[in-house]
mmCIF file of C-alpha atoms and ligand atoms in Angstrom:
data_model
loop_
_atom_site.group_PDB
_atom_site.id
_atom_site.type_symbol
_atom_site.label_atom_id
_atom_site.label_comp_id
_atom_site.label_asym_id
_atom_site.label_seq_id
_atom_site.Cartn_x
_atom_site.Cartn_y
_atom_site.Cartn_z
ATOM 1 C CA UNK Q 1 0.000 0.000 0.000
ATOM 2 C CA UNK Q 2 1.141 3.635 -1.052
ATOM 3 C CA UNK Q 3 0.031 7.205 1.371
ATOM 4 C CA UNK Q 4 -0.354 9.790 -1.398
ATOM 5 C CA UNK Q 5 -1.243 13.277 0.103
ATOM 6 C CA UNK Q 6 -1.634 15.309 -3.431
ATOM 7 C CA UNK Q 7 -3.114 14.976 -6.364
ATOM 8 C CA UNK Q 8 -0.471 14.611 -8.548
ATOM 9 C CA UNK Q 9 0.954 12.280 -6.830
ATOM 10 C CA UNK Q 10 -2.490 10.084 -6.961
ATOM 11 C CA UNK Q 11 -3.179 10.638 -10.893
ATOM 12 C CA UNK Q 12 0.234 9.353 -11.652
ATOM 13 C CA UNK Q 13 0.499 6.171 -9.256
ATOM 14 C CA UNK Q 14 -3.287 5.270 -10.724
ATOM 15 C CA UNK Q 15 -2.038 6.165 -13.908
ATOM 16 C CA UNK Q 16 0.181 3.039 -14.128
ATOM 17 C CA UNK Q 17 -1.978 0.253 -13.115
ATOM 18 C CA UNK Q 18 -5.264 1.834 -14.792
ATOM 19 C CA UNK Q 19 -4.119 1.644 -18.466
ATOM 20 C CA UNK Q 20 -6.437 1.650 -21.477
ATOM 21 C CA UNK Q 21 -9.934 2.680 -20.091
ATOM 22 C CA UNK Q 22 -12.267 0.156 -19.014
ATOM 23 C CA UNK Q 23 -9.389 -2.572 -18.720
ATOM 24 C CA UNK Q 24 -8.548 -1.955 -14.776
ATOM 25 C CA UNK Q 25 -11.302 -0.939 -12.533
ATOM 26 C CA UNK Q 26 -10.764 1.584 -9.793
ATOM 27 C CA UNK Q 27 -13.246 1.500 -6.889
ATOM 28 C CA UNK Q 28 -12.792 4.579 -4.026
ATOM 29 C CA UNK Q 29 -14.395 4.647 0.086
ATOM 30 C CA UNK Q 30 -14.246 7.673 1.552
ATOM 31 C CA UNK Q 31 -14.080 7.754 4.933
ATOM 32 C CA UNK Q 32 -13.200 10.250 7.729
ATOM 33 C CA UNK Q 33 -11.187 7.707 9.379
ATOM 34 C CA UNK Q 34 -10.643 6.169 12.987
ATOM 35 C CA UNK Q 35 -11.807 2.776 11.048
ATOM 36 C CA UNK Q 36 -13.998 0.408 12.725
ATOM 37 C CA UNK Q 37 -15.544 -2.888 11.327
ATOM 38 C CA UNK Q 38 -18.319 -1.025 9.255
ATOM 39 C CA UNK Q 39 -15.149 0.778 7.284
ATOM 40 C CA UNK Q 40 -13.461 -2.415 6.859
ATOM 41 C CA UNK Q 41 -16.525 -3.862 5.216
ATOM 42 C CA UNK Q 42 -16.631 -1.010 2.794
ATOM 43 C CA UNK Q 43 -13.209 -1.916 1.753
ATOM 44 C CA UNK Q 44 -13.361 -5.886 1.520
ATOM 45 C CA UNK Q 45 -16.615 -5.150 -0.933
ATOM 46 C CA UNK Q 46 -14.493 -2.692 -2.980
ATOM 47 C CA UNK Q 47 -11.163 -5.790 -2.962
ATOM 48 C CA UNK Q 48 -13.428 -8.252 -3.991
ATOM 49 C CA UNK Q 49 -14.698 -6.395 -6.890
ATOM 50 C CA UNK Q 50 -12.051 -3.561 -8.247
ATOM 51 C CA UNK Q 51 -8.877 -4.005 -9.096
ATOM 52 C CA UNK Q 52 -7.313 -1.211 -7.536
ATOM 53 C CA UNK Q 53 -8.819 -0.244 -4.116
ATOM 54 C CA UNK Q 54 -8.574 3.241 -2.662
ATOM 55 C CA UNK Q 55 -8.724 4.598 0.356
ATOM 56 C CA UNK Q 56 -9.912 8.331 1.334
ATOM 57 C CA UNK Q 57 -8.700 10.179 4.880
ATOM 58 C CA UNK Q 58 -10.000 12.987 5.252
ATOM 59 C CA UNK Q 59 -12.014 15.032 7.989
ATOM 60 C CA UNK Q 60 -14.089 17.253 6.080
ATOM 61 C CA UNK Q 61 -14.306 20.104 8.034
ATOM 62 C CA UNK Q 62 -16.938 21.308 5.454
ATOM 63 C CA UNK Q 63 -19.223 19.270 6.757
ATOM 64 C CA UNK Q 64 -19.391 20.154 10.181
ATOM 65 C CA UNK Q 65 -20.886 23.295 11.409
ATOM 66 C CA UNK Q 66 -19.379 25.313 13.812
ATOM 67 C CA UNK Q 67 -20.084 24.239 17.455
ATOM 68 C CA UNK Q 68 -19.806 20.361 16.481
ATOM 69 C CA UNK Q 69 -17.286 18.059 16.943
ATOM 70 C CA UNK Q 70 -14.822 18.698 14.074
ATOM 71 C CA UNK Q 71 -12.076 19.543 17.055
ATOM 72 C CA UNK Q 72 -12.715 16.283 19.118
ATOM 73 C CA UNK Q 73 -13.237 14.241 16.340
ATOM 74 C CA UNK Q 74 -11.582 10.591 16.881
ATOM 75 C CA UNK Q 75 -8.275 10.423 14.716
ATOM 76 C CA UNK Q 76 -5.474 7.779 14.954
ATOM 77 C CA UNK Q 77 -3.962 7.858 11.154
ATOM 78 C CA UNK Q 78 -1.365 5.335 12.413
ATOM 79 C CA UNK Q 79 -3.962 2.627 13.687
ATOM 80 C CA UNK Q 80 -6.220 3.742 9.826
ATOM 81 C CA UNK Q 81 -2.882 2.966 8.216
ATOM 82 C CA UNK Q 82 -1.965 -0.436 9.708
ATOM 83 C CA UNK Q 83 -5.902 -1.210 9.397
ATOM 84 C CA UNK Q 84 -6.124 -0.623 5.251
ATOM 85 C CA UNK Q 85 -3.661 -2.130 4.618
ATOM 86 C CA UNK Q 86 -4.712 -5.503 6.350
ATOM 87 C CA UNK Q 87 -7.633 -4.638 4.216
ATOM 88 C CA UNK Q 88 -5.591 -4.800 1.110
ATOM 89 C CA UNK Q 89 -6.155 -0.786 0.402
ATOM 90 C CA UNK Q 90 -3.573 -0.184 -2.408
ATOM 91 C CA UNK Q 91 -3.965 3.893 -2.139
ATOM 92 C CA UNK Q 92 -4.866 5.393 0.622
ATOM 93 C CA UNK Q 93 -4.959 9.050 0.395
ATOM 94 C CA UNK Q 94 -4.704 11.319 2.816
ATOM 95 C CA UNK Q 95 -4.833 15.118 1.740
ATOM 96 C CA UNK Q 96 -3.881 17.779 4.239
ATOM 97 C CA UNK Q 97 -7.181 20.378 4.412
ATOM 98 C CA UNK Q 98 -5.402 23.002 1.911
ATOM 99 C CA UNK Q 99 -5.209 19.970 -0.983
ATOM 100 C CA UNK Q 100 -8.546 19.568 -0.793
ATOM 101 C CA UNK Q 101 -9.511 23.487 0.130
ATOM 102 C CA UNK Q 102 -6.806 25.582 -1.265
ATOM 103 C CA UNK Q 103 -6.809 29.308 -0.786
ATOM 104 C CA UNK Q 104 -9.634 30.542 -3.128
ATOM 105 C CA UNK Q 105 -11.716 27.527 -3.239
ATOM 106 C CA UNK Q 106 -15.207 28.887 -4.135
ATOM 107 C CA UNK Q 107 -17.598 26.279 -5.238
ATOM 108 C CA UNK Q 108 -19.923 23.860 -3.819
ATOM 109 C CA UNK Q 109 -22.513 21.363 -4.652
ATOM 110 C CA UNK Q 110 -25.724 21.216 -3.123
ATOM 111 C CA UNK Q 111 -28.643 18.583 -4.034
ATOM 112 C CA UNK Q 112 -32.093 20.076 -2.830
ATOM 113 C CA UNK Q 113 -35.127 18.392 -1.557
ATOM 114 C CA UNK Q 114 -33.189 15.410 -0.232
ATOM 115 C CA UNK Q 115 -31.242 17.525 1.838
ATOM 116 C CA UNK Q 116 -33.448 19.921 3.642
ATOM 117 C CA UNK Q 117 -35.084 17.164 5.527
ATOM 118 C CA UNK Q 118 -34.085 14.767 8.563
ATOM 119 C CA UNK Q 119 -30.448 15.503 9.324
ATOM 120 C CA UNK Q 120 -30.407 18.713 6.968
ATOM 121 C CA UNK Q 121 -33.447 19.644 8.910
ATOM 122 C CA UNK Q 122 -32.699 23.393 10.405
ATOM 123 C CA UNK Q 123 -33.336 22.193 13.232
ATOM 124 C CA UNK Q 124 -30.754 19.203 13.012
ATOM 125 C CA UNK Q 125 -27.325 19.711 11.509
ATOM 126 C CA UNK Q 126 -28.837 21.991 8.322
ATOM 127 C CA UNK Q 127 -28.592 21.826 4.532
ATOM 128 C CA UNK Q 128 -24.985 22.976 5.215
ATOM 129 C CA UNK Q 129 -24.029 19.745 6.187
ATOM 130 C CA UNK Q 130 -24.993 17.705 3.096
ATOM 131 C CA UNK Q 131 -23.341 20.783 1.316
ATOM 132 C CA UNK Q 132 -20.279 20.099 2.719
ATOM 133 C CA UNK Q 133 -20.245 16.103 1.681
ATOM 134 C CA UNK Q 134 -21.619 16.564 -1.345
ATOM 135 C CA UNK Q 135 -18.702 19.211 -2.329
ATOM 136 C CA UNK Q 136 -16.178 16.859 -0.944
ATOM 137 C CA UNK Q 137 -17.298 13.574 -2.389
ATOM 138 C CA UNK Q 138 -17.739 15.540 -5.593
ATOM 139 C CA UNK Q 139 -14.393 16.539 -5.637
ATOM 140 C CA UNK Q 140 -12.672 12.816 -4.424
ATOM 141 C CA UNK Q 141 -14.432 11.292 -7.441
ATOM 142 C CA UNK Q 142 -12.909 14.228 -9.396
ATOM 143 C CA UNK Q 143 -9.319 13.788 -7.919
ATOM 144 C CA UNK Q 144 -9.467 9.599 -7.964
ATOM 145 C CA UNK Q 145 -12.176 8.873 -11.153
ATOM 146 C CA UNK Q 146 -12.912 5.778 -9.737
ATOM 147 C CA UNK Q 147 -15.539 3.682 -11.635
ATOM 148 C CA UNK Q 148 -17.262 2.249 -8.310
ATOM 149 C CA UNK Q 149 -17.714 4.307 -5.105
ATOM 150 C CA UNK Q 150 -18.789 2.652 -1.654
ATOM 151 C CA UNK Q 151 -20.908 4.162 0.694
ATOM 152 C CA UNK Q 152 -22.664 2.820 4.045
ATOM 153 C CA UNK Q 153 -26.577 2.045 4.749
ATOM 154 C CA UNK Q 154 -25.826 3.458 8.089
ATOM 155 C CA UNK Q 155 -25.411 6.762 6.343
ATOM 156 C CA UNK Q 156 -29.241 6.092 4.403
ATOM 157 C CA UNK Q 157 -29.734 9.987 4.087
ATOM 158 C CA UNK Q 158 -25.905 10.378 2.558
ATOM 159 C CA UNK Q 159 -25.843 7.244 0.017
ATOM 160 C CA UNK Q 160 -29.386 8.597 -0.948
ATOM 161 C CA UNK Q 161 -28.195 12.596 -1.641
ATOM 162 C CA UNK Q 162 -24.905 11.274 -3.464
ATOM 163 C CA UNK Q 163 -26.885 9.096 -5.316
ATOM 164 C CA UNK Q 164 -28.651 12.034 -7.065
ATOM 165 C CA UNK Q 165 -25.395 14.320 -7.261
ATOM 166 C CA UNK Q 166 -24.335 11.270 -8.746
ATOM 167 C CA UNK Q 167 -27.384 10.819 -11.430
ATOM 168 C CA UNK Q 168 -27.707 14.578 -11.662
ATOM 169 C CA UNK Q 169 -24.245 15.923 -12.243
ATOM 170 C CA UNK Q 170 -23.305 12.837 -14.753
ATOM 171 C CA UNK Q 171 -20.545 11.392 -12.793
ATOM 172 C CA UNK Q 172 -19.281 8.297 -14.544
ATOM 173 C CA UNK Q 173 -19.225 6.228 -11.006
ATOM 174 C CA UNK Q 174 -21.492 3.252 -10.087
ATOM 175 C CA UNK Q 175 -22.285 4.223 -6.255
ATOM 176 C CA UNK Q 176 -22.689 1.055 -4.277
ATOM 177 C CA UNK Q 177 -24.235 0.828 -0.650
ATOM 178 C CA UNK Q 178 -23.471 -1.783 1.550
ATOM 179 C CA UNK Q 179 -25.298 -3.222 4.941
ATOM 180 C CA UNK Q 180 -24.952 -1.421 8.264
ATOM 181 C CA UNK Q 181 -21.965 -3.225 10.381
ATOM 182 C CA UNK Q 182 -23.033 -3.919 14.269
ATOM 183 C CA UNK Q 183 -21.884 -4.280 17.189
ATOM 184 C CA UNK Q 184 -22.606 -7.687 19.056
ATOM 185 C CA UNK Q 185 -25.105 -6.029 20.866
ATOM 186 C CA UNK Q 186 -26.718 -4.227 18.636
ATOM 187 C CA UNK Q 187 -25.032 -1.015 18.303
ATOM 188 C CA UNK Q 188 -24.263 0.289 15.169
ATOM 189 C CA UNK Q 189 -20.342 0.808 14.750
ATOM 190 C CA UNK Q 190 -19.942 4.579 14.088
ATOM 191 C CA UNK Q 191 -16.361 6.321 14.986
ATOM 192 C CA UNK Q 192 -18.314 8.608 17.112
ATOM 193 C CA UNK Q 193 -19.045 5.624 19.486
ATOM 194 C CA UNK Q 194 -15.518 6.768 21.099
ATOM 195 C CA UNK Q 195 -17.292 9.416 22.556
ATOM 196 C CA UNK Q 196 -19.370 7.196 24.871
ATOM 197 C CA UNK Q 197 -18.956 6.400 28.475
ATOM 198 C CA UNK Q 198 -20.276 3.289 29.827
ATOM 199 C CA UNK Q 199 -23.773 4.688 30.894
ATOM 200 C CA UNK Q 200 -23.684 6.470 27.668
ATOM 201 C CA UNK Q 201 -23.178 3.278 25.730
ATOM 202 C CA UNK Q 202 -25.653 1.350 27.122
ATOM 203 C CA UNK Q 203 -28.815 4.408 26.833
ATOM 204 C CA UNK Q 204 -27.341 4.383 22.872
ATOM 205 C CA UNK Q 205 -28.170 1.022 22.593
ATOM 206 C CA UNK Q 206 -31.732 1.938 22.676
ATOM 207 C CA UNK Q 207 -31.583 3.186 19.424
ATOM 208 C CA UNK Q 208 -31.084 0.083 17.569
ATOM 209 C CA UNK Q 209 -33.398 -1.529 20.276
ATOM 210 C CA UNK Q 210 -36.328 0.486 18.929
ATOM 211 C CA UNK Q 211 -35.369 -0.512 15.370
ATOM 212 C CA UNK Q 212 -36.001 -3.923 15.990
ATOM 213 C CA UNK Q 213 -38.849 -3.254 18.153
ATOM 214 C CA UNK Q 214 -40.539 -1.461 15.224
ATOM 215 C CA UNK Q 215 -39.644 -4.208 12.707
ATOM 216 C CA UNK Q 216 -41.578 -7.008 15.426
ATOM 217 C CA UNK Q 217 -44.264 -5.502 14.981
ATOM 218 C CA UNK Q 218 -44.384 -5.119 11.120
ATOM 219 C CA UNK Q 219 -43.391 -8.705 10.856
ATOM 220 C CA UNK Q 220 -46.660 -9.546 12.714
ATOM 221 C CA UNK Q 221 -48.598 -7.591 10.635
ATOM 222 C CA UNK Q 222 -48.786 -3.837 11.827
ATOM 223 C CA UNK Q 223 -48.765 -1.487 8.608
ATOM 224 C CA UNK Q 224 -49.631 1.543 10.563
ATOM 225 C CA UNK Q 225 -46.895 4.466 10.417
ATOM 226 C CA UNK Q 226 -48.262 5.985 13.969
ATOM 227 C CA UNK Q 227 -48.357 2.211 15.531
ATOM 228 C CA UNK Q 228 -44.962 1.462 14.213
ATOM 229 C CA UNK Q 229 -43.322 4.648 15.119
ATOM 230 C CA UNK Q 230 -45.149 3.982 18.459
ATOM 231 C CA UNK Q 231 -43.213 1.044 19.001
ATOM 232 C CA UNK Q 232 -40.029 2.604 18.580
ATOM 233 C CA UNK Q 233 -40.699 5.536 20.880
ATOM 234 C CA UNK Q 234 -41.767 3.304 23.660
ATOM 235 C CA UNK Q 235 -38.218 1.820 23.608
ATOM 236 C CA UNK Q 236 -36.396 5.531 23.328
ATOM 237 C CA UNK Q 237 -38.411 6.889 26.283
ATOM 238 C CA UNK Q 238 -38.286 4.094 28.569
ATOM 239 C CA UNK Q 239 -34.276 4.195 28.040
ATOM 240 C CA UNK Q 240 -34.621 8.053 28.523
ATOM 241 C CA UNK Q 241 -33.263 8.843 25.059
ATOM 242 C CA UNK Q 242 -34.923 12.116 23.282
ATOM 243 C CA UNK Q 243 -34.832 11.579 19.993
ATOM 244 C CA UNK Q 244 -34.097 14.488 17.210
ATOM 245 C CA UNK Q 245 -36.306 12.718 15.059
ATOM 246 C CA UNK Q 246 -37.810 8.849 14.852
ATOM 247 C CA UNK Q 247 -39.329 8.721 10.950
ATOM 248 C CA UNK Q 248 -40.783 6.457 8.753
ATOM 249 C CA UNK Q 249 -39.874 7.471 5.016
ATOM 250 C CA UNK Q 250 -39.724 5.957 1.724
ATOM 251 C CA UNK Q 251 -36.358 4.050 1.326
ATOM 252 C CA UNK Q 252 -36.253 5.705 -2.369
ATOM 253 C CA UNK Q 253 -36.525 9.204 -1.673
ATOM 254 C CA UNK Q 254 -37.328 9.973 1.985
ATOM 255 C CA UNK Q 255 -41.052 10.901 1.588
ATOM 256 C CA UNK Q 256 -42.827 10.808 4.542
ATOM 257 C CA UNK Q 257 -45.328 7.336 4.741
ATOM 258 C CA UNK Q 258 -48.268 6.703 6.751
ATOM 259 C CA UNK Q 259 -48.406 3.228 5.666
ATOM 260 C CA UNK Q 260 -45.505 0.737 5.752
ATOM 261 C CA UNK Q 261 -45.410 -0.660 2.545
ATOM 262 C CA UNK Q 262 -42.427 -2.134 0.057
ATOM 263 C CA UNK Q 263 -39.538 -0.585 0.816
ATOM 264 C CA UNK Q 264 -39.972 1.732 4.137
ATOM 265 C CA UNK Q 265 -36.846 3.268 5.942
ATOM 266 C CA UNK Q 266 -37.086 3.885 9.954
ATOM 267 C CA UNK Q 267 -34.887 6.768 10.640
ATOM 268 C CA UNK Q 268 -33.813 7.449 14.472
ATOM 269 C CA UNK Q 269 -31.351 10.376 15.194
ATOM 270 C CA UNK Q 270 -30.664 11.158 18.433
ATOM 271 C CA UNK Q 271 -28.112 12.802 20.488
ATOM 272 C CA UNK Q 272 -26.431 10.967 23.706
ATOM 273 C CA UNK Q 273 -23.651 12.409 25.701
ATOM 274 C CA UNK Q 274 -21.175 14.406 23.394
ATOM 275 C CA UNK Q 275 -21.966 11.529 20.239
ATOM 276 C CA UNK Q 276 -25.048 12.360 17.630
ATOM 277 C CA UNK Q 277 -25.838 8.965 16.449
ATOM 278 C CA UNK Q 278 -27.655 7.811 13.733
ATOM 279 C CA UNK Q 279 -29.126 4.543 12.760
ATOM 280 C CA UNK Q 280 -31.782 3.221 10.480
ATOM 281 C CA UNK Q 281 -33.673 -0.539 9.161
ATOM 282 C CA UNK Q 282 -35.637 -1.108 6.387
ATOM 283 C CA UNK Q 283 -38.799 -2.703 8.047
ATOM 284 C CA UNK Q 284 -40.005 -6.182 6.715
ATOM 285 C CA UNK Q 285 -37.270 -6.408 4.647
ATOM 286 C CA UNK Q 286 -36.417 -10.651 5.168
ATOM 287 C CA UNK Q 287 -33.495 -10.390 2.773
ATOM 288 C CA UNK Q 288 -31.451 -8.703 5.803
HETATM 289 P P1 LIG H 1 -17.266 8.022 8.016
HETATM 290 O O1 LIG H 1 -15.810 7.743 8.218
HETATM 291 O O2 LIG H 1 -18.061 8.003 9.277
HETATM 292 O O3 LIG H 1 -17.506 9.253 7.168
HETATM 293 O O4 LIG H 1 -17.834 6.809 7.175
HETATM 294 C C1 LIG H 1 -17.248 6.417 5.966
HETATM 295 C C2 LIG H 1 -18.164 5.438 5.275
HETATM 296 O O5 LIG H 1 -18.360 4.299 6.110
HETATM 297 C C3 LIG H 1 -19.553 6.014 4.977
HETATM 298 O O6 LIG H 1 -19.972 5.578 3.703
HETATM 299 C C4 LIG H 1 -20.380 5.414 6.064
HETATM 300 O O7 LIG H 1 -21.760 5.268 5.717
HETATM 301 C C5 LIG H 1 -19.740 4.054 6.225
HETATM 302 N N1 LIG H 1 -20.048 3.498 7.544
HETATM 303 C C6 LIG H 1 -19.942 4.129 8.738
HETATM 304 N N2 LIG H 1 -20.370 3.322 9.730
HETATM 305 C C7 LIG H 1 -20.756 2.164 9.140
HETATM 306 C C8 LIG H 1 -21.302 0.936 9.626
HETATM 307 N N3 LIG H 1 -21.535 0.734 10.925
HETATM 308 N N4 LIG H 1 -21.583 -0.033 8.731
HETATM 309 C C9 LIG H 1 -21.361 0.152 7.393
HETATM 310 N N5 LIG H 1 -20.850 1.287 6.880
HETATM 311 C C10 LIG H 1 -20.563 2.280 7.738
#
């Protein structure tokens, strides 16, 4: 495995191996680092079906507003290193902030609709937020040109806005999404888990507690969104965990349901100690 920090450096090492178009497939995973199991998963899926597998490490500072946790975000480039490579990363780039952002830099992309709901929500982390991947991940798929790109389910709002930059801006990538990674317990692996105390960890695992709770009682036959939703926010309250939002939307474009029908997403954000977590199921859906 090679650490490239610029882009020069990138374009000519995937220059070599990537040869007449088409011939040698490229697939990318961006990631912010401090990997966990649900990383590693992006990157076996990207081995096992690319020929040359890169790596992003970045912390996007565009993407957090100010007041969160861009400062005390986890970051051990060390421990990301030794961990790619075991995953068979061949790149793994690593751009200091003024690669990425240098002095100037002007543009951005923003995807509407999508993004003003749920976590783009004023109320939540704002438009601003998606703004700030959107602009990023644009500009990775710029700097690497990969021809897949591999994004998490645990991220359902993300994969679903990068999707339609994806569709809308004409970028010749085939986005893939791949299955939430848990902990045994439950707990969906998220680098902001690090943030959690004991008594912190155990009120978090509420979260994916009322996801299942919620998908019970579709399995035996509830289809109502207020019954289902019920369900969940039984399990959140008697943990003592106040929700920024518990949702029911349409896994295709985050439409709000009343009914859960085909392919409905359960969306739970909610904020415990210093760590906003997010998680998410698609109910009824037996091919999990
Ligand atoms: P991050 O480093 O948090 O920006 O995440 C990088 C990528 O890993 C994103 O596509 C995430 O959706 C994905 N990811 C994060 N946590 C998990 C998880 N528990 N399971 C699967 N993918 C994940």
């Amino acid at each position: 495995m090679r650490t490239v920090r610029t882009v020069e450096d990138l374009r000519s090492v995937l220059a070599g191996p990537r040869g007449e178009p088409g011939a040698h497939s490229v697939g990318l995973v961006p990631t912010m680092g401090f990997l966990h199991a649900g990383h590693v998963s992006l990157l076996d899926r990207a081995r096992a079906e690319c020929e040359t597998v890169v790596m992003s490490l970045f912390v996007n500072p565009a993407q957090f507003a100010p007041g969160e946790d861009l400062d005390a975000y986890p970051r051990d480039e060390e421990r990301d290193t030794e961990r790619a490579q075991g995953a068979g990363v061949d790149i793994l780039f690593a751009p200091p902030r003024e690669v990425v952002y240098p002095p100037g830099f002007a543009t951005s992309i923003e995807v509407a609709g999508l993004t003003e709901i749920l976590c783009g929500h004023p109320d939540s982390r704002g438009r601003e937020h998606f703004r700030g991947v959107t602009t990023v991940v644009g500009k990775l798929l710029n700097m690497v040109g990969p021809d897949r790109v591999y994004f998490g389910q645990k991220d359902a709002q993300q994969a679903l806005v990068i999707e339609r930059m994806v569709a809308d801006l004409d970028f010749r990538v085939e986005v893939l999404v791949c299955p939430t990674v848990r902990e045994p317990d439950g707990l969906a692996m998220s680098s902001r888990n690090a943030y959690l105390d004991p008594a912190e960890r155990e009120r978090a695992l509420a979260l994916s507690r009322a996801l299942r709770a919620a998908d019970r009682v579709v399995t035996h036959g509830e289809r109502s969104a207020s019954a289902v939703l019920q369900a969940a926010r039984a399990v959140l309250d008697e943990a003592g965990v106040a929700p920024d939002y518990v949702e029911l939307r349409s896994a295709r474009d985050l439409v709000p349901v009343d009914r859960v029908n085909g392919s409905t997403l359960l969306v739970i954000a909610a904020q415990i100690g210093q760590a906003r977590l997010i998680d998410n199921t698609i109910l009824g859906d037996s091919s999990r």
